[in-house]
């Protein structure tokens, strides 16, 4: 058995957390490949080392005073190193970092040092080999991740390595400069390493016991999802559920490697298992509910629209020309509605309306803003009568007006448009009918 274990920032924020991590790794011999984040927050008021590094670099590269921030970053590592009684000194590393900051090595370089240094500390503490991610994770000249070059190099490098730490979040471009993934990107590194070594499992250790059925800011203490498929997860992450970086699914998915989300502070909890497909029945008809606010709809009406070949294409090309991607497109006989992100649409609003008039000569174009989309996702919904009926009657009882309904042909995802103000009420009503009522 081979497992890749990725630990998030809060799992490695202090010496105390590092000790928990070591216990977890030592309790299972197959946990041989470790991917660390940078030290995260130790409490609500604390700062993440990554954010401190960005601030420090910005100050240094703009000629402002940066020494104090650099000292604070240093002391985060010293606290960990001393707390673990390690014989390790990072002075020369910090000296080089400072020189590179002053030479304007870039914000990505700056941010990546959090993971780099934490990787050195973790390797020293665990007695694992250290491989700098810059040597094995590659980006092309446009800054896009180069999956194939990375996979080849990693496979080769890890062939004869027993136990290794590879820092998360960054890699290098062909010119040797450092490039990071987007924030939270250590999850992606873990997934890439899991693919390269053909892992049996990718364990992603964080500070929650798995994916929750819905947002805990809306439902107090929601249930944990035991098993979820990649596809369900993709929908839920896209619609706002955030435990795992949404791009972290792709490398392991290619190999059918399951991901297990686990809690460093409660290692006895099983967490959430993310799999390609499963015979395990979901506990409830639905697997999860997620959603986002901040959409607007563009409602287009034209008599005899249904008979006009190419109408939809012409309308969509107006959005394409303005670089706006659309989310949903419900249509009627003589009406068509496009849902877009309000923030993306606002600055192009008038030119899009004018463009639609020119392209299809509609009778009317109306806008409605401040809308939210709620996604109800679940493989158990498929071929199951009455799910939509239950959702809609729950919303009717909660006095939520439904603006839009969209069920893809896959039948495991229903998207509902409501007013922003009804967003929380809608999620509560759906959670109650499917989870609370089924307990
Ligand atoms: N440290 C980086 C961040 O704060 C990357 C990560 O933690 O995955 O976004």
CSV table of C-alpha atoms and ligand atoms in Angstrom, one decimal:
chain,number,residue,atom,x,y,z
A,1,UNK,CA,0.0,0.0,0.0
A,2,UNK,CA,1.2,3.5,-0.8
A,3,UNK,CA,-0.5,6.6,0.5
A,4,UNK,CA,0.2,10.3,-0.2
A,5,UNK,CA,-0.6,12.4,2.8
A,6,UNK,CA,-1.1,16.2,2.3
A,7,UNK,CA,-1.4,18.3,5.4
A,8,UNK,CA,-3.0,21.7,5.3
A,9,UNK,CA,-1.7,24.9,7.0
A,10,UNK,CA,-3.6,24.6,10.2
A,11,UNK,CA,-2.3,21.0,10.6
A,12,UNK,CA,1.2,22.4,10.5
A,13,UNK,CA,0.8,25.8,12.2
A,14,UNK,CA,2.7,25.0,15.4
A,15,UNK,CA,5.0,22.4,17.0
A,16,UNK,CA,2.0,20.9,18.8
A,17,UNK,CA,0.3,20.4,15.4
A,18,UNK,CA,3.5,18.9,13.9
A,19,UNK,CA,3.5,16.3,16.6
A,20,UNK,CA,0.0,15.2,15.8
A,21,UNK,CA,1.0,15.0,12.1
A,22,UNK,CA,4.0,12.8,13.0
A,23,UNK,CA,1.8,10.5,15.1
A,24,UNK,CA,-0.6,10.2,12.1
A,25,UNK,CA,2.2,9.4,9.7
A,26,UNK,CA,4.0,6.9,12.0
A,27,UNK,CA,0.7,5.0,12.8
A,28,UNK,CA,0.5,3.8,9.2
A,29,UNK,CA,3.6,2.6,7.3
A,30,UNK,CA,2.0,3.2,3.9
A,31,UNK,CA,2.0,6.9,4.6
A,32,UNK,CA,5.3,7.5,2.7
A,33,UNK,CA,4.8,10.6,0.6
A,34,UNK,CA,4.1,13.8,2.6
A,35,UNK,CA,3.0,17.1,1.0
A,36,UNK,CA,3.0,20.0,3.4
A,37,UNK,CA,1.3,23.5,3.2
A,38,UNK,CA,2.9,26.5,4.8
A,39,UNK,CA,2.1,27.1,8.5
A,40,UNK,CA,-1.4,28.4,8.7
A,41,UNK,CA,-3.4,30.2,11.5
A,42,UNK,CA,-2.9,29.0,15.1
A,43,UNK,CA,-6.1,30.8,16.1
A,44,UNK,CA,-8.7,33.1,14.6
A,45,UNK,CA,-6.6,36.2,15.0
A,46,UNK,CA,-3.4,34.7,13.6
A,47,UNK,CA,-2.0,35.2,10.1
A,48,UNK,CA,-1.1,32.6,7.6
A,49,UNK,CA,2.6,32.5,6.7
A,50,UNK,CA,1.7,32.7,3.0
A,51,UNK,CA,-0.1,36.0,3.6
A,52,UNK,CA,2.9,37.3,5.6
A,53,UNK,CA,5.2,36.4,2.7
A,54,UNK,CA,3.1,38.2,0.2
A,55,UNK,CA,3.1,41.3,2.4
A,56,UNK,CA,6.8,41.1,3.1
A,57,UNK,CA,7.7,40.7,-0.6
A,58,UNK,CA,5.4,43.6,-1.6
A,59,UNK,CA,7.1,45.8,1.0
A,60,UNK,CA,10.7,44.7,0.1
A,61,UNK,CA,10.1,45.1,-3.7
A,62,UNK,CA,8.5,48.5,-3.3
A,63,UNK,CA,11.3,49.8,-1.1
A,64,UNK,CA,9.2,49.9,2.1
A,65,UNK,CA,10.4,48.5,5.4
A,66,UNK,CA,10.0,44.8,5.4
A,67,UNK,CA,12.4,43.6,8.1
A,68,UNK,CA,9.8,43.4,10.9
A,69,UNK,CA,7.5,41.1,8.8
A,70,UNK,CA,10.5,38.9,7.8
A,71,UNK,CA,11.4,38.6,11.5
A,72,UNK,CA,7.8,37.6,12.3
A,73,UNK,CA,7.9,34.9,9.6
A,74,UNK,CA,11.2,33.7,10.9
A,75,UNK,CA,9.9,33.4,14.4
A,76,UNK,CA,7.0,31.2,13.2
A,77,UNK,CA,9.5,28.7,12.0
A,78,UNK,CA,11.8,29.1,15.0
A,79,UNK,CA,8.9,28.4,17.3
A,80,UNK,CA,8.2,25.1,15.5
A,81,UNK,CA,11.8,24.1,15.3
A,82,UNK,CA,12.5,24.8,19.0
A,83,UNK,CA,9.2,23.2,20.0
A,84,UNK,CA,10.2,20.0,18.2
A,85,UNK,CA,13.8,20.1,19.6
A,86,UNK,CA,15.2,19.9,16.1
A,87,UNK,CA,18.9,20.5,15.3
A,88,UNK,CA,18.1,22.7,12.3
A,89,UNK,CA,19.0,26.3,11.4
A,90,UNK,CA,17.2,28.1,8.7
A,91,UNK,CA,19.4,31.3,8.8
A,92,UNK,CA,21.1,30.8,5.5
A,93,UNK,CA,17.7,30.0,3.9
A,94,UNK,CA,16.3,33.3,5.2
A,95,UNK,CA,19.4,35.2,4.0
A,96,UNK,CA,18.9,33.8,0.5
A,97,UNK,CA,15.2,34.6,0.6
A,98,UNK,CA,15.8,38.2,1.7
A,99,UNK,CA,18.4,38.6,-1.2
A,100,UNK,CA,15.9,37.2,-3.7
A,101,UNK,CA,13.1,39.5,-2.4
A,102,UNK,CA,15.3,42.5,-2.9
A,103,UNK,CA,16.3,41.3,-6.3
A,104,UNK,CA,12.5,41.1,-7.1
A,105,UNK,CA,12.3,37.4,-7.6
A,106,UNK,CA,8.5,37.6,-7.9
A,107,UNK,CA,5.4,37.2,-5.7
A,108,UNK,CA,5.1,33.5,-6.6
A,109,UNK,CA,8.6,32.9,-5.4
A,110,UNK,CA,7.8,34.7,-2.2
A,111,UNK,CA,4.6,32.8,-1.5
A,112,UNK,CA,6.2,29.5,-2.3
A,113,UNK,CA,8.8,29.9,0.5
A,114,UNK,CA,6.2,29.1,3.1
A,115,UNK,CA,5.8,25.5,1.8
A,116,UNK,CA,9.5,25.2,0.9
A,117,UNK,CA,10.7,26.0,4.5
A,118,UNK,CA,7.9,23.9,6.0
A,119,UNK,CA,9.0,21.0,3.8
A,120,UNK,CA,12.5,21.3,5.1
A,121,UNK,CA,11.3,21.3,8.7
A,122,UNK,CA,8.9,18.4,8.1
A,123,UNK,CA,11.6,16.2,6.4
A,124,UNK,CA,14.0,16.9,9.2
A,125,UNK,CA,11.4,16.0,11.9
A,126,UNK,CA,10.1,12.9,10.2
A,127,UNK,CA,13.5,11.6,9.0
A,128,UNK,CA,12.2,11.7,5.3
A,129,UNK,CA,14.1,12.7,2.2
A,130,UNK,CA,13.3,16.3,0.9
A,131,UNK,CA,12.7,17.0,-2.7
A,132,UNK,CA,12.2,20.7,-3.7
A,133,UNK,CA,9.0,20.9,-5.7
A,134,UNK,CA,10.8,23.2,-8.2
A,135,UNK,CA,12.7,20.2,-9.4
A,136,UNK,CA,9.7,18.0,-10.1
A,137,UNK,CA,6.5,20.1,-10.7
A,138,UNK,CA,6.6,22.0,-14.0
A,139,UNK,CA,4.7,24.9,-15.6
A,140,UNK,CA,5.0,25.9,-19.3
A,141,UNK,CA,6.1,29.4,-20.4
A,142,UNK,CA,2.5,30.7,-20.2
A,143,UNK,CA,2.4,29.6,-16.6
A,144,UNK,CA,0.0,26.6,-17.2
A,145,UNK,CA,0.7,23.4,-15.3
A,146,UNK,CA,2.5,20.9,-17.5
A,147,UNK,CA,0.9,17.6,-16.4
A,148,UNK,CA,2.8,15.3,-18.6
A,149,UNK,CA,6.3,16.6,-18.1
A,150,UNK,CA,5.7,16.7,-14.3
A,151,UNK,CA,4.3,13.2,-14.3
A,152,UNK,CA,7.3,11.8,-16.2
A,153,UNK,CA,9.8,13.5,-13.9
A,154,UNK,CA,8.0,12.6,-10.7
A,155,UNK,CA,7.7,9.0,-11.6
A,156,UNK,CA,11.4,8.8,-12.4
A,157,UNK,CA,12.5,10.7,-9.2
A,158,UNK,CA,10.2,8.8,-6.9
A,159,UNK,CA,11.0,5.3,-8.3
A,160,UNK,CA,13.6,4.5,-5.7
A,161,UNK,CA,12.6,6.8,-2.9
A,162,UNK,CA,11.2,5.2,0.3
A,163,UNK,CA,9.9,8.2,2.2
A,164,UNK,CA,9.8,11.7,1.0
A,165,UNK,CA,8.5,15.2,1.7
A,166,UNK,CA,7.6,17.4,-1.3
A,167,UNK,CA,6.3,20.9,-0.5
A,168,UNK,CA,2.9,21.8,-1.9
A,169,UNK,CA,1.7,24.8,-3.9
A,170,UNK,CA,4.5,25.5,-6.3
A,171,UNK,CA,6.8,24.3,-9.1
A,172,UNK,CA,9.0,25.9,-11.7
A,173,UNK,CA,8.9,27.2,-15.2
A,174,UNK,CA,11.4,26.3,-17.9
A,175,UNK,CA,13.5,29.4,-17.2
A,176,UNK,CA,13.8,28.2,-13.6
A,177,UNK,CA,11.5,30.9,-12.1
A,178,UNK,CA,9.0,29.8,-9.4
A,179,UNK,CA,5.3,29.5,-10.2
A,180,UNK,CA,2.5,28.7,-7.7
A,181,UNK,CA,-0.9,27.3,-8.2
A,182,UNK,CA,-3.8,29.4,-7.1
A,183,UNK,CA,-4.4,29.7,-3.3
A,184,UNK,CA,-5.0,26.4,-1.6
A,185,UNK,CA,-2.9,24.8,-4.3
A,186,UNK,CA,-1.0,22.3,-2.1
A,187,UNK,CA,-4.1,20.1,-2.5
A,188,UNK,CA,-3.2,19.9,-6.2
A,189,UNK,CA,0.4,19.0,-5.5
A,190,UNK,CA,-0.8,16.1,-3.3
A,191,UNK,CA,-3.0,14.9,-6.1
A,192,UNK,CA,-0.2,15.1,-8.7
A,193,UNK,CA,2.2,13.1,-6.5
A,194,UNK,CA,-0.5,10.5,-5.9
A,195,UNK,CA,-1.0,10.1,-9.6
A,196,UNK,CA,2.8,9.8,-10.3
A,197,UNK,CA,3.3,7.0,-7.7
A,198,UNK,CA,0.0,5.2,-8.5
A,199,UNK,CA,-1.0,5.6,-4.9
A,200,UNK,CA,-3.7,3.5,-3.3
A,201,UNK,CA,-5.0,6.5,-1.5
A,202,UNK,CA,-4.6,10.2,-1.4
A,203,UNK,CA,-5.2,11.4,2.2
A,204,UNK,CA,-5.9,15.1,2.5
A,205,UNK,CA,-5.6,16.1,6.2
A,206,UNK,CA,-7.2,19.3,7.3
A,207,UNK,CA,-9.1,20.8,10.2
A,208,UNK,CA,-12.6,19.4,9.5
A,209,UNK,CA,-13.8,15.8,9.5
A,210,UNK,CA,-14.7,15.8,5.9
A,211,UNK,CA,-17.1,17.4,3.5
A,212,UNK,CA,-20.3,18.7,5.1
A,213,UNK,CA,-23.7,18.2,3.5
A,214,UNK,CA,-24.0,22.0,3.4
A,215,UNK,CA,-22.4,25.2,4.6
A,216,UNK,CA,-22.0,25.3,8.4
A,217,UNK,CA,-22.5,29.1,8.3
A,218,UNK,CA,-26.1,28.4,7.2
A,219,UNK,CA,-26.9,25.1,9.0
A,220,UNK,CA,-25.5,24.6,12.5
A,221,UNK,CA,-23.4,21.4,12.7
A,222,UNK,CA,-24.4,19.8,9.4
A,223,UNK,CA,-23.8,16.1,8.7
A,224,UNK,CA,-20.6,14.9,7.2
A,225,UNK,CA,-20.8,13.2,3.8
A,226,UNK,CA,-19.3,9.7,4.1
A,227,UNK,CA,-18.8,8.9,0.5
A,228,UNK,CA,-19.0,11.2,-2.5
A,229,UNK,CA,-18.2,10.7,-6.2
A,230,UNK,CA,-15.7,12.9,-8.1
A,231,UNK,CA,-18.6,14.2,-10.2
A,232,UNK,CA,-20.8,15.1,-7.2
A,233,UNK,CA,-17.8,16.8,-5.6
A,234,UNK,CA,-17.0,18.7,-8.8
A,235,UNK,CA,-20.6,20.2,-8.8
A,236,UNK,CA,-20.5,21.0,-5.1
A,237,UNK,CA,-17.0,22.6,-5.2
A,238,UNK,CA,-18.0,24.6,-8.3
A,239,UNK,CA,-21.0,25.9,-6.5
A,240,UNK,CA,-19.0,27.0,-3.5
A,241,UNK,CA,-18.3,24.1,-1.1
A,242,UNK,CA,-14.6,24.6,-0.2
A,243,UNK,CA,-12.6,21.9,1.6
A,244,UNK,CA,-10.5,20.8,-1.3
A,245,UNK,CA,-9.1,22.9,-4.2
A,246,UNK,CA,-11.4,22.3,-7.1
A,247,UNK,CA,-8.5,21.4,-9.5
A,248,UNK,CA,-7.2,18.8,-7.0
A,249,UNK,CA,-9.6,16.2,-8.4
A,250,UNK,CA,-8.2,15.9,-11.9
A,251,UNK,CA,-4.8,14.2,-11.5
A,252,UNK,CA,-6.1,11.4,-9.2
A,253,UNK,CA,-9.3,11.0,-11.1
A,254,UNK,CA,-7.3,10.0,-14.2
A,255,UNK,CA,-6.0,7.1,-12.2
A,256,UNK,CA,-9.1,6.3,-10.2
A,257,UNK,CA,-7.3,6.9,-6.9
A,258,UNK,CA,-9.7,7.7,-4.0
A,259,UNK,CA,-9.2,10.8,-1.9
A,260,UNK,CA,-9.9,10.7,1.8
A,261,UNK,CA,-10.5,14.0,3.6
A,262,UNK,CA,-9.4,13.6,7.2
A,263,UNK,CA,-9.2,15.7,10.3
A,264,UNK,CA,-5.7,16.1,11.9
A,265,UNK,CA,-7.3,17.1,15.2
A,266,UNK,CA,-9.7,14.1,15.2
A,267,UNK,CA,-7.7,11.3,13.4
A,268,UNK,CA,-10.3,8.7,14.7
A,269,UNK,CA,-13.0,10.2,12.4
A,270,UNK,CA,-13.3,8.4,9.1
A,271,UNK,CA,-13.8,11.6,7.1
A,272,UNK,CA,-15.1,11.8,3.6
A,273,UNK,CA,-14.1,9.3,0.9
A,274,UNK,CA,-14.1,10.7,-2.6
A,275,UNK,CA,-14.4,7.9,-5.3
A,276,UNK,CA,-14.9,7.4,-9.0
A,277,UNK,CA,-18.1,5.4,-8.5
A,278,UNK,CA,-19.5,3.4,-5.6
A,279,UNK,CA,-22.3,0.9,-4.8
A,280,UNK,CA,-22.5,2.4,-1.4
A,281,UNK,CA,-25.9,3.9,-1.0
A,282,UNK,CA,-25.9,7.6,0.1
A,283,UNK,CA,-27.4,8.0,3.6
A,284,UNK,CA,-29.9,10.4,2.2
A,285,UNK,CA,-31.4,10.9,-1.2
A,286,UNK,CA,-29.2,14.0,-1.7
A,287,UNK,CA,-25.5,14.1,-1.1
A,288,UNK,CA,-25.0,17.8,-0.7
A,289,UNK,CA,-26.4,21.3,-1.1
A,290,UNK,CA,-24.2,24.2,-2.2
A,291,UNK,CA,-24.8,27.5,-3.8
A,292,UNK,CA,-23.6,31.0,-4.7
A,293,UNK,CA,-25.0,34.5,-4.6
A,294,UNK,CA,-24.3,37.3,-7.0
A,295,UNK,CA,-25.8,36.3,-10.3
A,296,UNK,CA,-28.0,38.3,-12.7
A,297,UNK,CA,-30.3,37.1,-15.5
A,298,UNK,CA,-30.8,38.6,-18.9
A,299,UNK,CA,-34.3,37.9,-20.1
A,300,UNK,CA,-34.8,38.1,-23.8
A,301,UNK,CA,-38.3,38.0,-25.5
A,302,UNK,CA,-39.2,37.9,-29.1
A,303,UNK,CA,-42.3,36.8,-30.8
A,304,UNK,CA,-41.7,33.6,-32.9
A,305,UNK,CA,-38.2,33.2,-31.4
A,306,UNK,CA,-38.7,29.4,-31.5
A,307,UNK,CA,-38.9,29.5,-35.3
A,308,UNK,CA,-35.7,31.5,-35.8
A,309,UNK,CA,-32.8,29.2,-36.6
A,310,UNK,CA,-29.5,30.4,-35.0
A,311,UNK,CA,-31.2,32.7,-32.5
A,312,UNK,CA,-29.4,31.1,-29.5
A,313,UNK,CA,-26.0,31.1,-31.2
A,314,UNK,CA,-26.3,34.8,-32.1
A,315,UNK,CA,-27.2,35.7,-28.5
A,316,UNK,CA,-24.4,33.7,-27.0
A,317,UNK,CA,-21.8,35.1,-29.4
A,318,UNK,CA,-22.5,38.5,-27.9
A,319,UNK,CA,-21.5,37.2,-24.5
A,320,UNK,CA,-18.5,35.4,-26.0
A,321,UNK,CA,-17.3,38.6,-27.6
A,322,UNK,CA,-17.3,40.4,-24.3
A,323,UNK,CA,-15.5,37.4,-22.6
A,324,UNK,CA,-18.4,36.6,-20.3
A,325,UNK,CA,-19.1,32.9,-19.6
A,326,UNK,CA,-22.7,32.0,-18.9
A,327,UNK,CA,-23.9,29.7,-16.1
A,328,UNK,CA,-27.3,28.6,-17.2
A,329,UNK,CA,-29.7,29.2,-20.1
A,330,UNK,CA,-33.3,28.2,-19.5
A,331,UNK,CA,-35.6,28.9,-22.4
A,332,UNK,CA,-39.3,29.1,-23.2
A,333,UNK,CA,-41.2,29.3,-26.5
A,334,UNK,CA,-40.5,33.0,-27.2
A,335,UNK,CA,-38.1,33.7,-24.3
A,336,UNK,CA,-34.6,32.9,-23.4
A,337,UNK,CA,-32.8,33.7,-20.2
A,338,UNK,CA,-29.0,33.8,-19.6
A,339,UNK,CA,-27.6,33.6,-16.1
A,340,UNK,CA,-24.2,35.2,-15.6
A,341,UNK,CA,-22.0,36.3,-12.7
A,342,UNK,CA,-23.1,39.8,-11.8
A,343,UNK,CA,-19.5,41.0,-11.1
A,344,UNK,CA,-18.3,39.8,-14.5
A,345,UNK,CA,-21.3,41.2,-16.3
A,346,UNK,CA,-21.7,44.7,-14.8
A,347,UNK,CA,-18.9,46.4,-16.6
A,348,UNK,CA,-20.1,45.1,-20.0
A,349,UNK,CA,-23.8,45.5,-19.3
A,350,UNK,CA,-24.7,48.2,-21.8
A,351,UNK,CA,-22.5,46.9,-24.6
A,352,UNK,CA,-24.1,43.4,-24.2
A,353,UNK,CA,-27.6,44.7,-24.3
A,354,UNK,CA,-26.8,46.8,-27.4
A,355,UNK,CA,-25.1,43.7,-29.0
A,356,UNK,CA,-28.2,41.6,-28.4
A,357,UNK,CA,-30.4,44.2,-30.0
A,358,UNK,CA,-28.1,44.3,-33.0
A,359,UNK,CA,-27.7,40.6,-33.3
A,360,UNK,CA,-31.4,39.4,-32.9
A,361,UNK,CA,-33.7,42.4,-32.8
A,362,UNK,CA,-35.6,41.2,-29.7
A,363,UNK,CA,-38.9,42.7,-28.5
A,364,UNK,CA,-37.5,43.3,-25.0
A,365,UNK,CA,-34.4,42.7,-23.0
A,366,UNK,CA,-34.8,42.8,-19.2
A,367,UNK,CA,-32.3,42.4,-16.5
A,368,UNK,CA,-32.8,41.0,-13.0
A,369,UNK,CA,-29.9,41.3,-10.5
A,370,UNK,CA,-29.1,39.9,-7.0
A,371,UNK,CA,-30.0,36.3,-7.7
A,372,UNK,CA,-28.5,33.2,-6.2
A,373,UNK,CA,-28.2,29.7,-7.5
A,374,UNK,CA,-28.6,26.7,-5.2
A,375,UNK,CA,-27.4,23.3,-6.4
A,376,UNK,CA,-28.9,20.1,-4.9
A,377,UNK,CA,-26.6,17.2,-5.8
A,378,UNK,CA,-26.8,13.5,-5.3
A,379,UNK,CA,-26.3,10.2,-7.1
A,380,UNK,CA,-29.3,8.9,-5.1
A,381,UNK,CA,-31.6,11.4,-6.9
A,382,UNK,CA,-31.2,9.5,-10.2
A,383,UNK,CA,-34.2,7.4,-11.1
A,384,UNK,CA,-35.8,8.4,-7.8
A,385,UNK,CA,-39.3,9.7,-8.2
A,386,UNK,CA,-40.4,12.7,-6.3
A,387,UNK,CA,-37.1,14.4,-5.5
A,388,UNK,CA,-37.9,17.6,-7.4
A,389,UNK,CA,-41.4,17.6,-5.9
A,390,UNK,CA,-40.0,17.5,-2.4
A,391,UNK,CA,-37.5,20.3,-3.1
A,392,UNK,CA,-40.2,22.5,-4.6
A,393,UNK,CA,-42.8,21.9,-1.9
A,394,UNK,CA,-40.1,22.5,0.8
A,395,UNK,CA,-39.4,25.9,-0.9
A,396,UNK,CA,-43.0,26.7,-1.2
A,397,UNK,CA,-43.6,26.1,2.5
A,398,UNK,CA,-40.6,28.3,3.3
A,399,UNK,CA,-42.2,31.0,1.1
A,400,UNK,CA,-39.3,31.0,-1.3
A,401,UNK,CA,-40.1,32.0,-4.9
A,402,UNK,CA,-38.3,29.9,-7.5
A,403,UNK,CA,-36.9,32.0,-10.3
A,404,UNK,CA,-35.3,29.2,-12.4
A,405,UNK,CA,-35.1,25.4,-12.5
A,406,UNK,CA,-32.4,23.5,-14.3
A,407,UNK,CA,-32.0,19.7,-14.1
A,408,UNK,CA,-29.2,18.3,-16.3
A,409,UNK,CA,-29.8,15.1,-18.2
A,410,UNK,CA,-27.6,13.3,-15.7
A,411,UNK,CA,-30.5,13.6,-13.1
A,412,UNK,CA,-28.2,14.0,-10.2
A,413,UNK,CA,-28.1,17.7,-10.0
A,414,UNK,CA,-30.9,20.2,-9.8
A,415,UNK,CA,-30.1,23.9,-9.8
A,416,UNK,CA,-32.6,26.4,-8.5
A,417,UNK,CA,-32.4,30.2,-9.0
A,418,UNK,CA,-33.8,32.3,-6.1
A,419,UNK,CA,-33.4,35.9,-4.9
A,420,UNK,CA,-30.1,36.5,-3.0
A,421,UNK,CA,-32.3,37.3,0.1
A,422,UNK,CA,-33.9,33.9,0.0
A,423,UNK,CA,-30.6,32.0,-0.4
A,424,UNK,CA,-30.2,30.9,3.2
A,425,UNK,CA,-33.9,30.1,3.7
A,426,UNK,CA,-33.9,28.0,0.6
A,427,UNK,CA,-30.8,25.9,1.7
A,428,UNK,CA,-32.3,25.5,5.2
A,429,UNK,CA,-35.6,24.3,3.8
A,430,UNK,CA,-33.9,21.7,1.5
A,431,UNK,CA,-31.6,20.5,4.2
A,432,UNK,CA,-34.6,20.0,6.6
A,433,UNK,CA,-36.7,18.0,4.2
A,434,UNK,CA,-33.9,15.7,3.1
A,435,UNK,CA,-31.6,15.4,6.1
A,436,UNK,CA,-33.3,16.4,9.3
A,437,UNK,CA,-36.6,14.8,8.3
A,438,UNK,CA,-34.8,11.6,7.2
A,439,UNK,CA,-32.8,11.1,10.5
B,1,LIG,N1,-0.2,28.1,1.5
B,1,LIG,C1,-0.9,28.3,0.3
B,1,LIG,C2,-2.2,29.1,0.7
B,1,LIG,O1,-2.3,29.7,1.8
B,1,LIG,C3,-1.2,27.1,-0.4
B,1,LIG,C4,-1.9,26.0,0.5
B,1,LIG,O2,-2.0,26.1,1.7
B,1,LIG,O3,-2.5,25.1,-0.2
B,1,LIG,O4,-3.0,29.3,-0.2
